[in-house]
Amino acid sequence: MEVEKNDSALPEPDIQGLQIKHIERNRRKPNYSLAIASLLFLLPALLFYIVFELWPIIQTIWYSFYNWNGIDVSTFIGLQNYKTVFSDPELYGSIIHAFILIVPFSFIPIAIGLVMAALIKEIKSGAVSGFAQVCLFLPRVIPGAAAAVAWTWMLADQGTMNQILRGVGLGRFARAWLGQQDTALAAVGVIGFWLQLGFCIVLLLSGMGGIDQSLYEAASLDGAGWWRRLFSITIPGLRGQIGVCLTMTIVAALASFDVVFMSTQGGPGYATMVPGVEVYRLAFTQQSVGLASALAVALMVLVLLVVGPLQRLINGKRVD
C-alpha cells in the first residue's frame, strides 16, 4: 500500500532572503582588486599634488622659521618672522589692503550679479540672453595681467576714463586714478570688479535654472513683486552658488597678484600693496625668503579662517 507524499508539509526555501544574505556577505568582503585599481588611477594625480602643492607648502612653512636670503646658510629664528609680519606697518598693511579689496572683488559683484542674472533670466529671446552671457563672461577669460595693462591705459591721465569725464563736462574730476594714493586702491578694486562680475552672473544664472518655476508662479499669483520674488525665492534657492561665488572671489581678493603687480606694483608708495606682491618683493628683490614665507603662511591661514566659517554659514551649519 503506497503512502501519498504530502509536499505541503515541507518548508519552502526563502529564495529572496538567501539572495539578500549573499549580497550582504559580498558587501562585507573587501574587494582588493577594485581598491588596487582605484589607487593606481589615483596615484598620478596624488603624486602631482604632493610634489607641486603639498611639498611647496611644507617647505614654505619650514622656511618661515629661518632667516635666509635664499643662497647662504640659514639661521633658525623661531617665530621672529611672524612677529615682524604683524608689527611692521608695511607688511600687515598689505593684509589690510587685501581685505579691503574683498568688497569690490566679492561683495559688489555678487550683489550686482544677482540682479543682472535675474534680469537676463527674464529675457524671452534665447539668442539675446546667450549673447549677454558671453559678453559678461568674456572678462573672466582674459588673463588678469592683460586686463590690468588695458585698465592702466584707460585709467591714465589721458586715458579713456578721463576723456569721458572731460567730454561730459566733469573734467575737474579727471586724475591719474592709479597714480594717486587716495584713489589707487579703489581703481584696483574697479579692475577686480570687472574681472569677477561675469563669473558671478554666469554661475548664478546656472543656479537659477534649477529653481522650481512653480514657486515664481505661485508668488506672482499671491501678488509678490519682482524684488520680493528675488529675496524670497531666488536668493534662498542660490545658497550653494552664492557660496561658491563668495569663496572664489574672496580668495581672488586675498591672493591677488597679477592685477596689482601689472597695474601699480603696490604703489604709489604702499597704497595698493597686497600680500602677493609683497611676498614677491621680499623674496626676489630683498632676498628675505624667511620673511616672505612667513607672510605667505600668514595669508594662507587668514584665507582659511575667512573661507572656512563662511562655507559653514552658507551651508546652514552652526559655527562653533
Short mmCIF file of C-alpha atoms in Angstrom, two decimals:
data_model
loop_
_atom_site.label_atom_id
_atom_site.label_comp_id
_atom_site.label_asym_id
_atom_site.label_seq_id
_atom_site.Cartn_x
_atom_site.Cartn_y
_atom_site.Cartn_z
CA MET A 1 0.00 0.00 0.00
CA GLU A 2 1.55 3.29 -1.16
CA VAL A 3 1.63 6.26 1.15
CA GLU A 4 0.83 9.61 -0.50
CA LYS A 5 3.57 12.20 -0.13
CA ASN A 6 2.50 15.44 1.46
CA ASP A 7 4.64 18.05 -0.24
CA SER A 8 2.88 20.85 1.59
CA ALA A 9 4.47 19.71 4.83
CA LEU A 10 7.96 20.59 3.58
CA PRO A 11 9.02 24.23 4.16
CA GLU A 12 9.60 26.27 1.01
CA PRO A 13 13.07 27.79 0.73
CA ASP A 14 13.29 31.59 1.22
CA ILE A 15 14.93 32.47 -2.09
CA GLN A 16 14.74 36.24 -1.57
CA GLY A 17 16.25 36.01 1.90
CA LEU A 18 19.12 33.88 0.63
CA GLN A 19 19.82 36.39 -2.12
CA ILE A 20 19.88 39.26 0.35
CA LYS A 21 22.28 37.38 2.64
CA HIS A 22 24.52 36.60 -0.33
CA ILE A 23 24.62 40.26 -1.36
CA GLU A 24 25.36 41.40 2.20
CA ARG A 25 28.13 38.79 2.50
CA ASN A 26 29.72 40.06 -0.72
CA ARG A 27 29.45 43.63 0.51
CA ARG A 28 31.32 42.81 3.71
CA LYS A 29 34.02 41.00 1.76
CA PRO A 30 36.73 43.53 0.79
CA ASN A 31 37.32 43.88 -2.93
CA TYR A 32 41.11 44.22 -3.02
CA SER A 33 41.35 44.24 -6.79
CA LEU A 34 38.98 47.20 -7.07
CA ALA A 35 40.88 49.06 -4.34
CA ILE A 36 44.22 48.49 -6.07
CA ALA A 37 42.82 49.59 -9.43
CA SER A 38 41.35 52.74 -7.88
CA LEU A 39 44.67 53.52 -6.21
CA LEU A 40 46.56 53.13 -9.48
CA PHE A 41 44.21 55.56 -11.20
CA LEU A 42 44.54 58.00 -8.30
CA LEU A 43 48.30 57.70 -7.96
CA PRO A 44 49.38 60.10 -10.79
CA ALA A 45 47.15 62.90 -9.53
CA LEU A 46 48.20 62.20 -5.94
CA LEU A 47 51.90 62.35 -6.84
CA PHE A 48 51.35 65.56 -8.78
CA TYR A 49 49.53 67.09 -5.80
CA ILE A 50 52.23 66.04 -3.32
CA VAL A 51 55.14 67.26 -5.47
CA PHE A 52 53.70 70.53 -6.75
CA GLU A 53 51.22 71.51 -4.00
CA LEU A 54 51.80 69.83 -0.64
CA TRP A 55 55.59 69.80 -0.63
CA PRO A 56 55.97 73.53 -1.52
CA ILE A 57 53.55 74.40 1.30
CA ILE A 58 55.59 72.33 3.76
CA GLN A 59 58.80 73.99 2.54
CA THR A 60 57.27 77.45 2.88
CA ILE A 61 56.24 76.74 6.47
CA TRP A 62 59.75 75.40 7.17
CA TYR A 63 61.47 78.47 5.67
CA SER A 64 59.26 80.82 7.70
CA PHE A 65 61.14 79.86 10.87
CA TYR A 66 64.54 80.83 9.41
CA ASN A 67 66.41 83.96 8.46
CA TRP A 68 67.57 83.07 4.95
CA ASN A 69 68.43 85.02 1.83
CA GLY A 70 67.94 82.04 -0.47
CA ILE A 71 71.66 81.39 -1.01
CA ASP A 72 73.74 81.45 2.17
CA VAL A 73 73.37 79.33 5.29
CA SER A 74 70.04 79.86 7.06
CA THR A 75 69.64 80.74 10.74
CA PHE A 76 66.77 79.46 12.87
CA ILE A 77 64.91 82.38 14.49
CA GLY A 78 61.64 80.74 15.54
CA LEU A 79 58.58 82.98 15.37
CA GLN A 80 60.51 86.20 14.78
CA ASN A 81 59.39 86.44 11.15
CA TYR A 82 55.74 86.17 12.21
CA LYS A 83 56.25 88.90 14.81
CA THR A 84 57.66 91.11 12.07
CA VAL A 85 54.70 90.40 9.79
CA PHE A 86 52.20 91.62 12.38
CA SER A 87 54.30 94.51 13.73
CA ASP A 88 55.67 96.08 10.54
CA PRO A 89 53.08 98.59 9.20
CA GLU A 90 54.06 97.85 5.59
CA LEU A 91 53.55 94.10 6.00
CA TYR A 92 50.31 93.99 7.96
CA GLY A 93 49.12 96.99 5.91
CA SER A 94 49.30 94.80 2.81
CA ILE A 95 47.00 92.29 4.52
CA ILE A 96 44.55 95.08 5.38
CA HIS A 97 44.55 96.20 1.74
CA ALA A 98 43.74 92.64 0.65
CA PHE A 99 40.75 92.53 3.00
CA ILE A 100 39.56 95.92 1.71
CA LEU A 101 39.65 94.51 -1.83
CA ILE A 102 37.11 91.86 -0.79
CA VAL A 103 34.38 94.50 -1.13
CA PRO A 104 34.92 95.31 -4.85
CA PHE A 105 36.20 91.83 -5.73
CA SER A 106 33.45 89.85 -3.98
CA PHE A 107 30.50 91.58 -2.33
CA ILE A 108 29.70 94.14 -5.03
CA PRO A 109 29.98 91.68 -7.99
CA ILE A 110 27.75 89.17 -6.23
CA ALA A 111 25.12 91.78 -5.33
CA ILE A 112 25.03 93.27 -8.82
CA GLY A 113 25.39 89.83 -10.39
CA LEU A 114 22.24 88.62 -8.63
CA VAL A 115 20.18 91.47 -10.05
CA MET A 116 21.65 91.20 -13.55
CA ALA A 117 21.28 87.41 -13.61
CA ALA A 118 17.62 87.72 -12.62
CA LEU A 119 17.07 90.31 -15.37
CA ILE A 120 18.84 88.20 -18.00
CA LYS A 121 16.78 85.18 -16.99
CA GLU A 122 13.58 87.07 -17.82
CA ILE A 123 14.74 87.86 -21.36
CA LYS A 124 12.48 85.83 -23.65
CA SER A 125 14.89 85.70 -26.59
CA GLY A 126 17.40 82.90 -26.11
CA ALA A 127 19.83 84.46 -28.58
CA VAL A 128 19.87 87.80 -26.73
CA SER A 129 20.28 86.04 -23.38
CA GLY A 130 23.16 83.91 -24.67
CA PHE A 131 24.88 86.94 -26.23
CA ALA A 132 24.59 88.85 -22.95
CA GLN A 133 26.10 85.95 -21.00
CA VAL A 134 29.03 85.66 -23.43
CA CYS A 135 29.76 89.39 -23.27
CA LEU A 136 29.57 89.47 -19.48
CA PHE A 137 31.70 86.33 -19.04
CA LEU A 138 34.36 87.49 -21.50
CA PRO A 139 36.43 89.39 -18.86
CA ARG A 140 36.80 86.14 -16.93
CA VAL A 141 38.53 84.57 -19.93
CA ILE A 142 41.02 87.44 -20.28
CA PRO A 143 44.17 86.95 -18.14
CA GLY A 144 44.31 89.26 -15.15
CA ALA A 145 47.67 90.67 -16.23
CA ALA A 146 46.34 91.64 -19.66
CA ALA A 147 43.24 93.18 -18.12
CA ALA A 148 45.39 95.18 -15.70
CA VAL A 149 47.50 96.58 -18.55
CA ALA A 150 44.40 97.57 -20.52
CA TRP A 151 42.83 99.26 -17.49
CA THR A 152 46.11 101.04 -16.75
CA TRP A 153 45.82 102.74 -20.13
CA MET A 154 42.14 103.57 -19.59
CA LEU A 155 42.72 104.99 -16.09
CA ALA A 156 45.78 107.04 -17.07
CA ASP A 157 45.72 110.84 -17.04
CA GLN A 158 44.94 110.94 -20.77
CA GLY A 159 43.08 107.64 -20.75
CA THR A 160 39.53 106.76 -21.74
CA MET A 161 38.03 107.40 -18.32
CA ASN A 162 39.31 110.95 -18.07
CA GLN A 163 38.44 111.65 -21.69
CA ILE A 164 34.83 110.67 -20.95
CA LEU A 165 34.76 112.87 -17.85
CA ARG A 166 36.10 115.83 -19.79
CA GLY A 167 33.66 115.17 -22.62
CA VAL A 168 30.64 115.37 -20.31
CA GLY A 169 31.89 118.46 -18.52
CA LEU A 170 33.28 116.73 -15.43
CA GLY A 171 36.93 117.42 -16.20
CA ARG A 172 37.55 118.61 -12.65
CA PHE A 173 37.26 115.01 -11.51
CA ALA A 174 39.84 113.76 -14.01
CA ARG A 175 43.05 112.46 -12.46
CA ALA A 176 45.64 109.71 -12.71
CA TRP A 177 43.47 107.17 -10.91
CA LEU A 178 46.22 104.61 -10.36
CA GLY A 179 48.87 107.22 -9.63
CA GLN A 180 47.37 108.91 -6.56
CA GLN A 181 47.35 107.34 -3.12
CA ASP A 182 43.76 108.30 -2.33
CA THR A 183 42.31 106.64 -5.46
CA ALA A 184 44.77 103.88 -6.42
CA LEU A 185 43.28 101.12 -4.24
CA ALA A 186 39.76 101.93 -5.39
CA ALA A 187 40.93 101.86 -9.01
CA VAL A 188 42.43 98.40 -8.47
CA GLY A 189 39.09 97.39 -6.98
CA VAL A 190 37.34 98.51 -10.18
CA ILE A 191 39.58 96.20 -12.22
CA GLY A 192 38.83 93.32 -9.86
CA PHE A 193 35.10 94.06 -10.01
CA TRP A 194 35.19 93.97 -13.82
CA LEU A 195 37.00 90.62 -13.79
CA GLN A 196 34.70 88.92 -11.26
CA LEU A 197 31.28 90.21 -12.33
CA GLY A 198 30.84 87.96 -15.36
CA PHE A 199 31.81 84.84 -13.43
CA CYS A 200 29.23 85.59 -10.74
CA ILE A 201 26.47 86.29 -13.28
CA VAL A 202 27.02 83.09 -15.27
CA LEU A 203 27.27 80.90 -12.15
CA LEU A 204 24.14 82.43 -10.61
CA LEU A 205 22.26 82.06 -13.89
CA SER A 206 23.10 78.36 -13.98
CA GLY A 207 21.73 78.02 -10.45
CA MET A 208 18.51 79.83 -11.33
CA GLY A 209 17.79 77.17 -13.92
CA GLY A 210 17.42 74.64 -11.10
CA ILE A 211 14.81 76.58 -9.13
CA ASP A 212 11.25 75.29 -9.49
CA GLN A 213 9.38 77.75 -11.70
CA SER A 214 6.11 76.95 -9.97
CA LEU A 215 7.40 78.87 -6.95
CA TYR A 216 7.62 82.05 -9.02
CA GLU A 217 4.16 81.45 -10.48
CA ALA A 218 2.64 80.93 -7.03
CA ALA A 219 4.38 84.05 -5.72
CA SER A 220 3.08 86.10 -8.66
CA LEU A 221 -0.46 84.89 -8.01
CA ASP A 222 -0.08 86.00 -4.39
CA GLY A 223 0.89 89.46 -5.56
CA ALA A 224 4.64 89.29 -4.87
CA GLY A 225 6.63 91.81 -6.84
CA TRP A 226 9.95 91.35 -8.63
CA TRP A 227 12.10 92.30 -5.65
CA ARG A 228 10.05 90.17 -3.27
CA ARG A 229 10.49 87.14 -5.51
CA LEU A 230 14.23 87.85 -5.71
CA PHE A 231 14.71 87.92 -1.94
CA SER A 232 12.17 85.23 -1.02
CA ILE A 233 12.76 82.64 -3.76
CA THR A 234 15.83 83.34 -5.88
CA ILE A 235 18.41 84.13 -3.21
CA PRO A 236 17.45 81.21 -0.88
CA GLY A 237 17.49 78.89 -3.90
CA LEU A 238 21.00 80.02 -4.85
CA ARG A 239 22.64 79.34 -1.50
CA GLY A 240 25.16 76.90 -2.96
CA GLN A 241 26.03 79.09 -5.95
CA ILE A 242 26.43 82.16 -3.74
CA GLY A 243 28.76 80.18 -1.52
CA VAL A 244 30.92 79.23 -4.50
CA CYS A 245 30.97 82.85 -5.71
CA LEU A 246 31.96 84.11 -2.27
CA THR A 247 34.72 81.53 -1.90
CA MET A 248 36.23 82.10 -5.34
CA THR A 249 36.06 85.89 -5.26
CA ILE A 250 37.33 86.24 -1.68
CA VAL A 251 40.30 84.02 -2.45
CA ALA A 252 40.91 86.10 -5.60
CA ALA A 253 40.93 89.28 -3.49
CA LEU A 254 43.17 87.98 -0.71
CA ALA A 255 45.59 86.24 -3.07
CA SER A 256 45.57 88.93 -5.77
CA PHE A 257 48.90 89.38 -7.51
CA ASP A 258 48.70 89.79 -11.28
CA VAL A 259 46.21 92.67 -11.28
CA VAL A 260 48.11 94.69 -8.66
CA PHE A 261 51.58 93.89 -9.97
CA MET A 262 50.80 94.81 -13.57
CA SER A 263 48.83 97.95 -12.73
CA THR A 264 50.63 99.58 -9.77
CA GLN A 265 53.27 97.13 -8.41
CA GLY A 266 51.95 98.05 -4.97
CA GLY A 267 52.33 101.80 -5.44
CA PRO A 268 52.15 104.69 -5.31
CA GLY A 269 54.16 104.22 -2.14
CA TYR A 270 52.42 101.30 -0.43
CA ALA A 271 48.89 102.42 -1.22
CA THR A 272 47.99 99.26 -3.14
CA MET A 273 50.50 96.79 -1.70
CA VAL A 274 48.93 93.35 -1.18
CA PRO A 275 50.48 90.19 0.31
CA GLY A 276 51.06 88.54 -3.08
CA VAL A 277 53.14 91.43 -4.38
CA GLU A 278 54.86 91.88 -1.02
CA VAL A 279 55.91 88.23 -0.93
CA TYR A 280 57.38 88.59 -4.42
CA ARG A 281 59.21 91.78 -3.42
CA LEU A 282 60.64 90.31 -0.21
CA ALA A 283 61.77 87.04 -1.78
CA PHE A 284 63.17 88.22 -5.13
CA THR A 285 64.11 91.85 -4.50
CA GLN A 286 65.20 91.96 -0.88
CA GLN A 287 66.29 88.29 -0.59
CA SER A 288 64.28 87.86 2.61
CA VAL A 289 62.97 84.36 1.88
CA GLY A 290 62.14 83.60 5.50
CA LEU A 291 60.08 86.76 5.98
CA ALA A 292 58.35 86.26 2.64
CA SER A 293 57.48 82.69 3.64
CA ALA A 294 56.05 83.87 6.96
CA LEU A 295 53.84 86.41 5.18
CA ALA A 296 52.67 83.73 2.73
CA VAL A 297 51.82 81.34 5.58
CA ALA A 298 50.00 84.09 7.49
CA LEU A 299 47.96 84.86 4.37
CA MET A 300 47.12 81.18 3.89
CA VAL A 301 45.89 80.89 7.47
CA LEU A 302 43.81 84.06 7.15
CA VAL A 303 42.21 82.76 3.95
CA LEU A 304 41.27 79.52 5.72
CA LEU A 305 39.90 81.43 8.71
CA VAL A 306 37.70 83.52 6.42
CA VAL A 307 36.56 80.88 3.92
CA GLY A 308 36.01 78.05 6.43
CA PRO A 309 33.36 79.71 8.65
CA LEU A 310 31.84 81.33 5.58
CA GLN A 311 31.27 77.96 3.97
CA ARG A 312 29.61 76.65 7.12
CA LEU A 313 27.33 79.68 7.29
CA ILE A 314 26.36 79.37 3.63
CA ASN A 315 25.62 75.66 4.08
CA GLY A 316 23.37 76.43 7.04
CA LYS A 317 25.62 74.81 9.64
CA ARG A 318 26.25 76.17 13.08
CA VAL A 319 29.58 77.86 13.57
CA ASP A 320 31.13 76.87 16.85
#
